[in-house]
Short mmCIF file of C-alpha atoms and ligand atoms in Angstrom, two decimals:
data_model
loop_
_atom_site.label_atom_id
_atom_site.label_comp_id
_atom_site.label_asym_id
_atom_site.label_seq_id
_atom_site.Cartn_x
_atom_site.Cartn_y
_atom_site.Cartn_z
CA UNK A 1 1.32 29.71 2.86
CA UNK A 2 -0.41 27.83 5.65
CA UNK A 3 1.42 24.70 6.74
CA UNK A 4 -0.38 21.95 8.64
CA UNK A 5 1.46 20.12 11.40
CA UNK A 6 3.79 17.24 10.57
CA UNK A 7 1.50 14.96 12.56
CA UNK A 8 -1.56 15.51 10.37
CA UNK A 9 0.43 15.85 7.16
CA UNK A 10 1.46 12.19 7.55
CA UNK A 11 -2.15 10.97 7.45
CA UNK A 12 -3.24 9.54 4.08
CA UNK A 13 -6.64 10.50 2.69
CA UNK A 14 -9.13 7.64 2.62
CA UNK A 15 -8.66 5.63 -0.57
CA UNK A 16 -12.29 4.54 -0.49
CA UNK A 17 -13.44 8.14 -0.81
CA UNK A 18 -13.30 8.30 -4.63
CA UNK A 19 -15.33 5.09 -4.97
CA UNK A 20 -17.98 6.14 -2.45
CA UNK A 21 -18.22 9.63 -3.99
CA UNK A 22 -18.85 8.04 -7.38
CA UNK A 23 -21.42 5.61 -5.89
CA UNK A 24 -23.25 8.54 -4.29
CA UNK A 25 -23.22 10.45 -7.58
CA UNK A 26 -24.84 7.48 -9.35
CA UNK A 27 -27.42 7.10 -6.58
CA UNK A 28 -28.26 10.82 -6.75
CA UNK A 29 -28.82 10.38 -10.50
CA UNK A 30 -31.42 7.69 -9.71
CA UNK A 31 -29.23 4.66 -10.51
CA UNK A 32 -29.76 1.63 -8.24
CA UNK A 33 -26.37 0.77 -6.82
CA UNK A 34 -25.76 -2.49 -4.94
CA UNK A 35 -23.47 -1.49 -2.13
CA UNK A 36 -21.07 -4.14 -0.80
CA UNK A 37 -19.05 -1.35 0.81
CA UNK A 38 -21.15 -0.93 3.96
CA UNK A 39 -19.35 -1.07 7.28
CA UNK A 40 -22.34 -1.13 9.59
CA UNK A 41 -25.25 -3.46 10.39
CA UNK A 42 -28.30 -2.88 8.17
CA UNK A 43 -30.56 -3.28 11.24
CA UNK A 44 -32.05 -0.57 13.39
CA UNK A 45 -31.02 -0.15 17.02
CA UNK A 46 -33.38 -2.32 19.15
CA UNK A 47 -36.42 -0.49 20.56
CA UNK A 48 -35.52 -0.94 24.24
CA UNK A 49 -32.19 0.83 23.65
CA UNK A 50 -33.86 3.76 21.87
CA UNK A 51 -36.41 4.01 24.73
CA UNK A 52 -33.61 4.20 27.30
CA UNK A 53 -32.16 7.26 25.54
CA UNK A 54 -35.60 8.91 25.36
CA UNK A 55 -36.22 8.18 29.05
CA UNK A 56 -32.87 9.73 29.93
CA UNK A 57 -33.81 12.92 28.11
CA UNK A 58 -37.29 13.00 29.71
CA UNK A 59 -35.68 12.64 33.13
CA UNK A 60 -33.40 15.60 32.41
CA UNK A 61 -30.18 13.59 32.12
CA UNK A 62 -28.93 16.10 29.59
CA UNK A 63 -25.97 17.57 31.40
CA UNK A 64 -22.22 16.99 31.64
CA UNK A 65 -21.23 13.81 33.41
CA UNK A 66 -17.85 12.32 34.42
CA UNK A 67 -15.46 12.69 31.47
CA UNK A 68 -14.39 9.03 31.41
CA UNK A 69 -17.95 7.69 31.59
CA UNK A 70 -21.04 7.40 33.78
CA UNK A 71 -20.30 5.25 36.85
CA UNK A 72 -23.37 3.10 36.08
CA UNK A 73 -22.14 2.46 32.54
CA UNK A 74 -18.61 1.65 33.69
CA UNK A 75 -20.12 -0.84 36.13
CA UNK A 76 -22.17 -2.42 33.31
CA UNK A 77 -19.00 -2.65 31.18
CA UNK A 78 -17.08 -4.32 34.04
CA UNK A 79 -19.91 -6.83 34.40
CA UNK A 80 -19.89 -7.49 30.65
CA UNK A 81 -16.12 -8.05 30.64
CA UNK A 82 -16.48 -10.45 33.57
CA UNK A 83 -19.47 -12.36 32.15
CA UNK A 84 -18.41 -12.61 28.50
CA UNK A 85 -14.63 -12.63 28.80
CA UNK A 86 -13.85 -13.73 32.37
CA UNK A 87 -11.91 -10.50 32.91
CA UNK A 88 -11.87 -8.55 36.19
CA UNK A 89 -11.47 -4.79 35.89
CA UNK A 90 -12.08 -1.99 38.34
CA UNK A 91 -14.35 0.78 36.95
CA UNK A 92 -11.36 3.16 37.13
CA UNK A 93 -9.71 1.04 34.40
CA UNK A 94 -12.56 1.68 31.96
CA UNK A 95 -12.73 4.74 29.69
CA UNK A 96 -15.87 5.42 27.65
CA UNK A 97 -15.23 7.36 24.43
CA UNK A 98 -16.95 8.48 21.22
CA UNK A 99 -16.82 5.12 19.44
CA UNK A 100 -14.19 2.39 19.34
CA UNK A 101 -12.25 4.49 16.82
CA UNK A 102 -11.89 7.24 19.43
CA UNK A 103 -10.86 4.65 22.04
CA UNK A 104 -8.15 3.42 19.64
CA UNK A 105 -6.89 6.96 19.11
CA UNK A 106 -6.79 7.59 22.87
CA UNK A 107 -4.99 4.30 23.51
CA UNK A 108 -2.28 5.05 20.94
CA UNK A 109 -1.94 8.69 21.91
CA UNK A 110 -1.37 7.62 25.51
CA UNK A 111 1.26 4.99 24.76
CA UNK A 112 3.14 5.73 21.53
CA UNK A 113 6.15 8.03 21.38
CA UNK A 114 7.91 9.29 18.24
CA UNK A 115 9.63 6.43 16.44
CA UNK A 116 7.91 3.62 18.37
CA UNK A 117 7.08 0.69 16.11
CA UNK A 118 3.59 -0.75 16.07
CA UNK A 119 3.12 -4.17 14.48
CA UNK A 120 -0.01 -4.52 12.33
CA UNK A 121 -0.93 -7.83 10.68
CA UNK A 122 -1.87 -7.21 7.04
CA UNK A 123 -4.52 -7.03 5.56
CA UNK A 124 -5.56 -4.51 8.21
CA UNK A 125 -8.38 -2.09 9.00
CA UNK A 126 -7.25 1.07 7.20
CA UNK A 127 -7.57 3.35 10.22
CA UNK A 128 -4.83 1.62 12.27
CA UNK A 129 -1.76 2.84 10.34
CA UNK A 130 -3.11 6.38 10.08
CA UNK A 131 -3.69 6.63 13.83
CA UNK A 132 -0.27 5.12 14.53
CA UNK A 133 1.35 7.71 12.24
CA UNK A 134 -0.61 10.60 13.69
CA UNK A 135 0.73 9.65 17.12
CA UNK A 136 4.32 9.68 15.82
CA UNK A 137 4.58 5.89 15.60
CA UNK A 138 5.81 3.74 12.72
CA UNK A 139 3.50 1.01 11.38
CA UNK A 140 5.29 -2.30 10.75
CA UNK A 141 3.23 -4.69 8.63
CA UNK A 142 3.28 -8.46 8.95
CA UNK A 143 1.97 -10.06 5.78
CA UNK A 144 -0.46 -12.91 6.43
CA UNK A 145 -1.52 -15.47 3.82
CA UNK A 146 -4.85 -16.61 2.43
CA UNK A 147 -3.82 -20.22 3.10
CA UNK A 148 -3.26 -19.31 6.75
CA UNK A 149 -6.74 -17.73 6.95
CA UNK A 150 -5.13 -14.26 7.05
CA UNK A 151 -3.85 -14.89 10.57
CA UNK A 152 -0.43 -13.84 11.84
CA UNK A 153 1.54 -16.62 13.53
CA UNK A 154 3.58 -16.21 16.71
CA UNK A 155 6.72 -16.94 14.65
CA UNK A 156 5.91 -14.11 12.25
CA UNK A 157 5.38 -11.78 15.19
CA UNK A 158 8.67 -12.77 16.81
CA UNK A 159 10.49 -12.11 13.52
CA UNK A 160 9.00 -8.61 13.22
CA UNK A 161 10.06 -7.47 16.70
CA UNK A 162 12.90 -4.96 16.99
CA UNK A 163 14.20 -2.97 19.98
CA UNK A 164 11.79 -0.21 18.89
CA UNK A 165 8.63 -2.38 18.98
CA UNK A 166 6.14 -0.96 21.45
CA UNK A 167 2.82 -2.48 20.48
CA UNK A 168 0.94 -5.08 18.45
CA UNK A 169 -2.53 -4.35 17.08
CA UNK A 170 -4.66 -7.46 17.12
CA UNK A 171 -8.17 -7.46 15.66
CA UNK A 172 -10.28 -10.58 16.08
CA UNK A 173 -12.86 -11.05 14.59
CA UNK A 174 -11.19 -8.98 11.90
CA UNK A 175 -12.16 -6.28 9.48
CA UNK A 176 -11.53 -6.71 6.52
CA UNK A 177 -10.76 -10.46 6.49
CA UNK A 178 -13.43 -11.91 8.78
CA UNK A 179 -10.77 -14.09 10.39
CA UNK A 180 -11.07 -15.19 14.00
CA UNK A 181 -8.03 -16.21 16.06
CA UNK A 182 -8.68 -19.27 18.22
CA UNK A 183 -7.48 -19.61 21.81
CA UNK A 184 -4.37 -21.63 21.00
CA UNK A 185 -3.19 -19.10 18.37
CA UNK A 186 -3.77 -16.24 20.78
CA UNK A 187 -1.89 -18.00 23.57
CA UNK A 188 1.17 -18.40 21.34
CA UNK A 189 1.04 -14.73 20.34
CA UNK A 190 0.65 -13.72 23.99
CA UNK A 191 3.72 -15.75 24.92
CA UNK A 192 5.82 -13.66 22.50
CA UNK A 193 4.30 -10.38 23.72
CA UNK A 194 5.00 -11.15 27.37
CA UNK A 195 8.54 -12.32 26.54
CA UNK A 196 9.32 -9.02 24.77
CA UNK A 197 7.15 -6.80 26.99
CA UNK A 198 4.99 -5.60 24.09
CA UNK A 199 1.66 -3.87 24.56
CA UNK A 200 -1.33 -5.27 22.67
CA UNK A 201 -4.20 -3.16 21.45
CA UNK A 202 -6.89 -5.83 21.16
CA UNK A 203 -9.73 -4.52 19.01
CA UNK A 204 -12.71 -6.73 19.87
CA UNK A 205 -15.47 -4.60 18.33
CA UNK A 206 -16.80 -7.57 16.28
CA UNK A 207 -16.73 -9.92 19.28
CA UNK A 208 -20.40 -10.94 19.04
CA UNK A 209 -20.33 -11.49 15.28
CA UNK A 210 -18.85 -14.97 15.03
CA UNK A 211 -20.30 -17.84 13.01
CA UNK A 212 -19.45 -21.43 12.38
CA UNK A 213 -18.71 -22.49 15.93
CA UNK A 214 -15.57 -20.47 16.77
CA UNK A 215 -15.49 -18.75 20.17
CA UNK A 216 -14.20 -15.27 20.87
CA UNK A 217 -11.13 -15.26 23.10
CA UNK A 218 -9.50 -12.08 24.34
CA UNK A 219 -5.71 -12.01 24.59
CA UNK A 220 -6.18 -10.36 28.01
CA UNK A 221 -7.55 -13.72 29.22
CA UNK A 222 -4.27 -15.56 28.68
CA UNK A 223 -2.49 -14.57 31.94
CA UNK A 224 -2.30 -11.71 34.47
CA UNK A 225 0.95 -10.57 32.79
CA UNK A 226 -0.75 -10.44 29.40
CA UNK A 227 -3.79 -8.67 30.83
CA UNK A 228 -1.51 -5.94 32.21
CA UNK A 229 -0.06 -5.40 28.71
CA UNK A 230 -3.43 -5.40 26.91
CA UNK A 231 -5.70 -2.53 26.04
CA UNK A 232 -9.06 -4.11 25.26
CA UNK A 233 -11.12 -2.09 22.78
CA UNK A 234 -14.82 -2.70 22.41
CA UNK A 235 -18.08 -0.79 21.99
CA UNK A 236 -21.72 -0.96 21.08
CA UNK A 237 -21.53 0.06 17.39
CA UNK A 238 -21.44 -3.31 15.64
CA UNK A 239 -22.88 -5.72 18.24
CA UNK A 240 -25.97 -3.62 18.99
CA UNK A 241 -26.47 -1.87 15.64
CA UNK A 242 -25.54 1.48 17.24
CA UNK A 243 -22.96 2.92 14.82
CA UNK A 244 -24.48 6.41 14.81
CA UNK A 245 -24.71 6.70 18.59
CA UNK A 246 -20.92 6.87 18.97
CA UNK A 247 -19.91 4.90 22.01
CA UNK A 248 -16.84 2.77 22.46
CA UNK A 249 -14.79 1.83 25.49
CA UNK A 250 -11.45 0.48 26.52
CA UNK A 251 -10.15 -1.45 29.52
CA UNK A 252 -6.48 -1.38 30.48
CA UNK A 253 -3.80 -1.07 33.14
CA UNK A 254 -4.49 1.72 35.71
CA UNK A 255 -1.51 3.85 34.65
CA UNK A 256 -2.72 4.02 31.03
CA UNK A 257 -6.37 4.52 32.02
CA UNK A 258 -5.42 7.42 34.27
CA UNK A 259 -3.49 9.12 31.46
CA UNK A 260 -6.35 8.68 28.99
CA UNK A 261 -8.92 9.94 31.51
CA UNK A 262 -6.92 13.15 31.99
CA UNK A 263 -6.43 13.64 28.26
CA UNK A 264 -10.11 13.00 27.48
CA UNK A 265 -11.17 15.44 30.20
CA UNK A 266 -9.33 18.16 28.25
CA UNK A 267 -10.33 17.08 24.76
CA UNK A 268 -13.84 15.67 24.20
CA UNK A 269 -15.10 15.35 27.81
CA UNK A 270 -17.93 12.85 28.23
CA UNK A 271 -19.67 10.92 25.46
CA UNK A 272 -23.16 12.36 25.06
CA UNK A 273 -25.10 11.50 28.18
CA UNK A 274 -28.21 9.98 26.50
CA UNK A 275 -26.04 7.60 24.49
CA UNK A 276 -24.44 6.40 27.70
CA UNK A 277 -27.86 5.54 29.16
CA UNK A 278 -28.72 3.76 25.89
CA UNK A 279 -25.48 1.77 26.17
CA UNK A 280 -26.41 0.60 29.68
CA UNK A 281 -29.69 -0.70 28.23
CA UNK A 282 -27.77 -2.41 25.42
CA UNK A 283 -25.36 -4.16 27.79
CA UNK A 284 -27.92 -5.09 30.44
CA UNK A 285 -31.09 -5.55 28.39
CA UNK A 286 -32.61 -8.45 26.44
CA UNK A 287 -30.28 -10.16 23.98
CA UNK A 288 -32.93 -11.57 21.59
CA UNK A 289 -32.94 -8.67 19.05
CA UNK A 290 -29.19 -8.97 18.67
CA UNK A 291 -29.31 -12.73 18.41
CA UNK A 292 -31.70 -12.32 15.48
CA UNK A 293 -29.31 -9.92 13.78
CA UNK A 294 -26.37 -12.29 14.28
CA UNK A 295 -28.44 -15.18 12.91
CA UNK A 296 -29.33 -13.11 9.82
CA UNK A 297 -25.63 -12.34 9.19
CA UNK A 298 -24.80 -16.03 9.65
CA UNK A 299 -27.48 -17.09 7.14
CA UNK A 300 -26.30 -14.56 4.56
CA UNK A 301 -22.69 -15.61 5.00
CA UNK A 302 -23.63 -19.25 4.42
CA UNK A 303 -25.71 -18.51 1.32
CA UNK A 304 -23.08 -16.13 -0.03
CA UNK A 305 -20.34 -18.75 0.27
CA UNK A 306 -22.60 -21.28 -1.47
CA UNK A 307 -23.07 -18.94 -4.43
CA UNK A 308 -19.36 -18.13 -4.55
CA UNK A 309 -18.43 -21.82 -4.52
CA UNK A 310 -19.97 -21.94 -7.99
CA UNK A 311 -17.72 -19.14 -9.26
CA UNK A 312 -14.33 -20.84 -8.94
CA UNK A 313 -14.33 -21.89 -12.59
CA UNK A 314 -14.68 -18.25 -13.68
CA UNK A 315 -11.60 -17.22 -11.75
CA UNK A 316 -13.18 -15.94 -8.53
CA UNK A 317 -12.15 -17.40 -5.20
CA UNK A 318 -12.68 -16.35 -1.58
CA UNK A 319 -11.30 -16.86 1.88
CA UNK A 320 -13.88 -18.34 4.27
CA UNK A 321 -14.69 -15.72 6.89
CA UNK A 322 -15.54 -16.80 10.45
CA UNK A 323 -16.64 -13.46 11.86
CA UNK A 324 -17.55 -9.77 11.40
CA UNK A 325 -19.60 -9.22 8.21
CA UNK A 326 -16.96 -9.09 5.49
CA UNK A 327 -15.60 -11.50 2.94
CA UNK A 328 -12.43 -11.21 0.86
CA UNK A 329 -13.09 -12.09 -2.78
CA UNK A 330 -9.92 -12.96 -4.66
CA UNK A 331 -9.93 -11.21 -8.04
CA UNK A 332 -6.27 -11.47 -9.05
CA UNK A 333 -7.13 -13.80 -11.95
CA UNK A 334 -8.83 -10.85 -13.67
CA UNK A 335 -5.60 -8.85 -13.68
CA UNK A 336 -3.96 -8.39 -17.07
CA UNK A 337 -7.32 -8.75 -18.80
CA UNK A 338 -9.54 -5.93 -19.99
CA UNK A 339 -13.19 -4.95 -20.03
CA UNK A 340 -14.55 -2.76 -22.84
CA UNK A 341 -11.02 -1.64 -23.57
CA UNK A 342 -10.22 -0.83 -19.92
CA UNK A 343 -7.16 -2.63 -18.60
CA UNK A 344 -7.50 -4.34 -15.20
CA UNK A 345 -4.25 -3.90 -13.28
CA UNK A 346 -5.34 -4.14 -9.66
CA UNK A 347 -8.20 -4.13 -7.14
CA UNK A 348 -8.89 -0.41 -7.69
CA UNK A 349 -9.58 -1.05 -11.40
CA UNK A 350 -11.91 -3.95 -10.52
CA UNK A 351 -13.81 -1.74 -8.09
CA UNK A 352 -13.97 1.10 -10.60
CA UNK A 353 -15.26 -1.08 -13.47
CA UNK A 354 -17.78 -2.85 -11.20
CA UNK A 355 -19.20 0.50 -10.18
CA UNK A 356 -19.33 2.20 -13.55
CA UNK A 357 -20.32 -0.82 -15.66
CA UNK A 358 -22.31 -2.98 -13.24
CA UNK A 359 -23.47 -0.49 -10.60
CA UNK A 360 -21.92 -2.58 -7.83
CA UNK A 361 -19.88 -0.80 -5.13
CA UNK A 362 -17.10 -2.79 -3.45
CA UNK A 363 -14.02 -1.85 -1.43
CA UNK A 364 -10.72 -2.49 -3.24
CA UNK A 365 -8.32 -4.61 -1.20
CA UNK A 366 -5.48 -2.18 -1.78
CA UNK A 367 -7.08 0.01 0.92
CA UNK A 368 -6.33 -2.78 3.40
CA UNK A 369 -2.87 -3.70 2.10
CA UNK A 370 -3.93 -6.56 -0.24
CA UNK A 371 -4.29 -5.64 -3.88
CA UNK A 372 -5.39 -9.13 -5.01
CA UNK A 373 -8.84 -8.97 -3.43
CA UNK A 374 -11.95 -6.87 -3.04
CA UNK A 375 -13.84 -6.71 0.25
CA UNK A 376 -17.53 -7.53 0.18
CA UNK A 377 -19.68 -6.64 3.17
CA UNK A 378 -22.76 -8.75 3.80
CA UNK A 379 -24.58 -6.08 5.77
CA UNK A 380 -27.17 -5.84 3.00
CA UNK A 381 -30.23 -7.94 2.12
CA UNK A 382 -29.62 -11.39 0.65
CA UNK A 383 -31.64 -10.34 -2.39
CA UNK A 384 -29.10 -7.56 -3.04
CA UNK A 385 -26.17 -9.85 -2.25
CA UNK A 386 -27.44 -12.34 -4.85
CA UNK A 387 -28.00 -9.70 -7.54
CA UNK A 388 -24.63 -8.10 -6.79
CA UNK A 389 -22.74 -11.39 -6.92
CA UNK A 390 -24.38 -12.25 -10.24
CA UNK A 391 -23.16 -8.94 -11.63
CA UNK A 392 -19.64 -9.59 -10.35
CA UNK A 393 -19.76 -13.03 -12.01
CA UNK A 394 -20.95 -11.40 -15.25
CA UNK A 395 -17.89 -9.16 -15.22
CA UNK A 396 -15.59 -12.12 -14.57
CA UNK A 397 -17.12 -13.93 -17.56
CA UNK A 398 -16.98 -10.90 -19.83
CA UNK A 399 -13.35 -9.84 -19.31
CA UNK A 400 -11.00 -10.70 -22.13
C1 PLP B 501 -11.97 -3.10 13.21
C2 PLP B 501 -12.76 -1.91 13.59
N1 PLP B 501 -12.48 -1.30 14.77
C3 PLP B 501 -13.16 -0.21 15.15
C4 PLP B 501 -14.16 0.32 14.38
C5 PLP B 501 -14.83 1.61 14.82
O1 PLP B 501 -15.97 1.41 15.55
P1 PLP B 501 -16.80 2.67 16.08
O2 PLP B 501 -17.89 2.91 15.11
O3 PLP B 501 -17.32 2.23 17.42
O4 PLP B 501 -15.89 3.81 16.19
C6 PLP B 501 -14.49 -0.26 13.15
C7 PLP B 501 -15.53 0.33 12.28
O5 PLP B 501 -15.62 0.08 11.10
C8 PLP B 501 -13.77 -1.42 12.76
O6 PLP B 501 -14.04 -2.03 11.59
#
């Protein structure tokens, strides 16, 4: 019998797979499914970015380049980090990889040893624990509350630290909650991390997608000591509608960057060269197309919350999101009831019934460590959002 390695055996299969497989089956059968499960902007990559990739190909830039990234792209990333975040990095501290997810893997692989504990505020993006486990680490969850806007406090962090704690994963703006940590909250968390010498993987992929007046603040900005402990993760996927291009990057202390550069040179080598030229155009080019996309997300969020405000009396509540393009809809009041004879026991049942009975695809909160909610993405047209929410409300009214 073939045995896979212990490392991969510890990785859980994606819980969303069954739901998306069923949604695809329905779609293939010609059923119109409203999909609140999407994790990417429903906008095309701006034209000037696409042109830059075509130009690169026409000019023959189709060969291997430096494994950790084109020097011109690393320079553009350093300029971005300086301009947007006030952070000074040398290009040697930047590693360009195949998407932010790949950057996260590289960062953990380079820093986590067997048995190291990694603190993850919950609800969390479902990839974090799996990557931690595949690197031999142990995920330690800190439960946040809806009342606290799903944000971990410095006190909660302090209480979760043990002699084995190596790292904290911080994600702001957050998937799946849409929460955004403000400067003061981040400063308090940083104080604890510096005190206990804990690394922070700061996933800032949704940085540009903030609404309602909050400002993005990177934990690396707090102090030189905190910057040394931080691995900043970012990329072009969400901010520039470039999910399929596969380009993410990280910025960190030289010793970690050097290790990741060596590892990447023996694993994936460079990110495809044309994508790197496209990313330079994204970072250095006009910002208007992206501002329009962000405005559209902001408008949808506002209208969506307005509709949901009218649903409180039918047992549906939500936590106001400040960023990314997700909203947590609280469905726990439906638990214990049934629909057409089907018992509702948790978020998976809600998602299942919504799909089969109402043709609405959502992501059950259990995938993110919170079984009382479902996650709704608003990366779909407002027309679809409205129809989908009406169908969810129908279900809430019809359960018995
Ligand atoms: C929190 C978070 N980090 C990272 C990523 C991965 O981004 P990329 O597509 O650049 O790998 C995602 C994608 O869904 C995400 O939600």
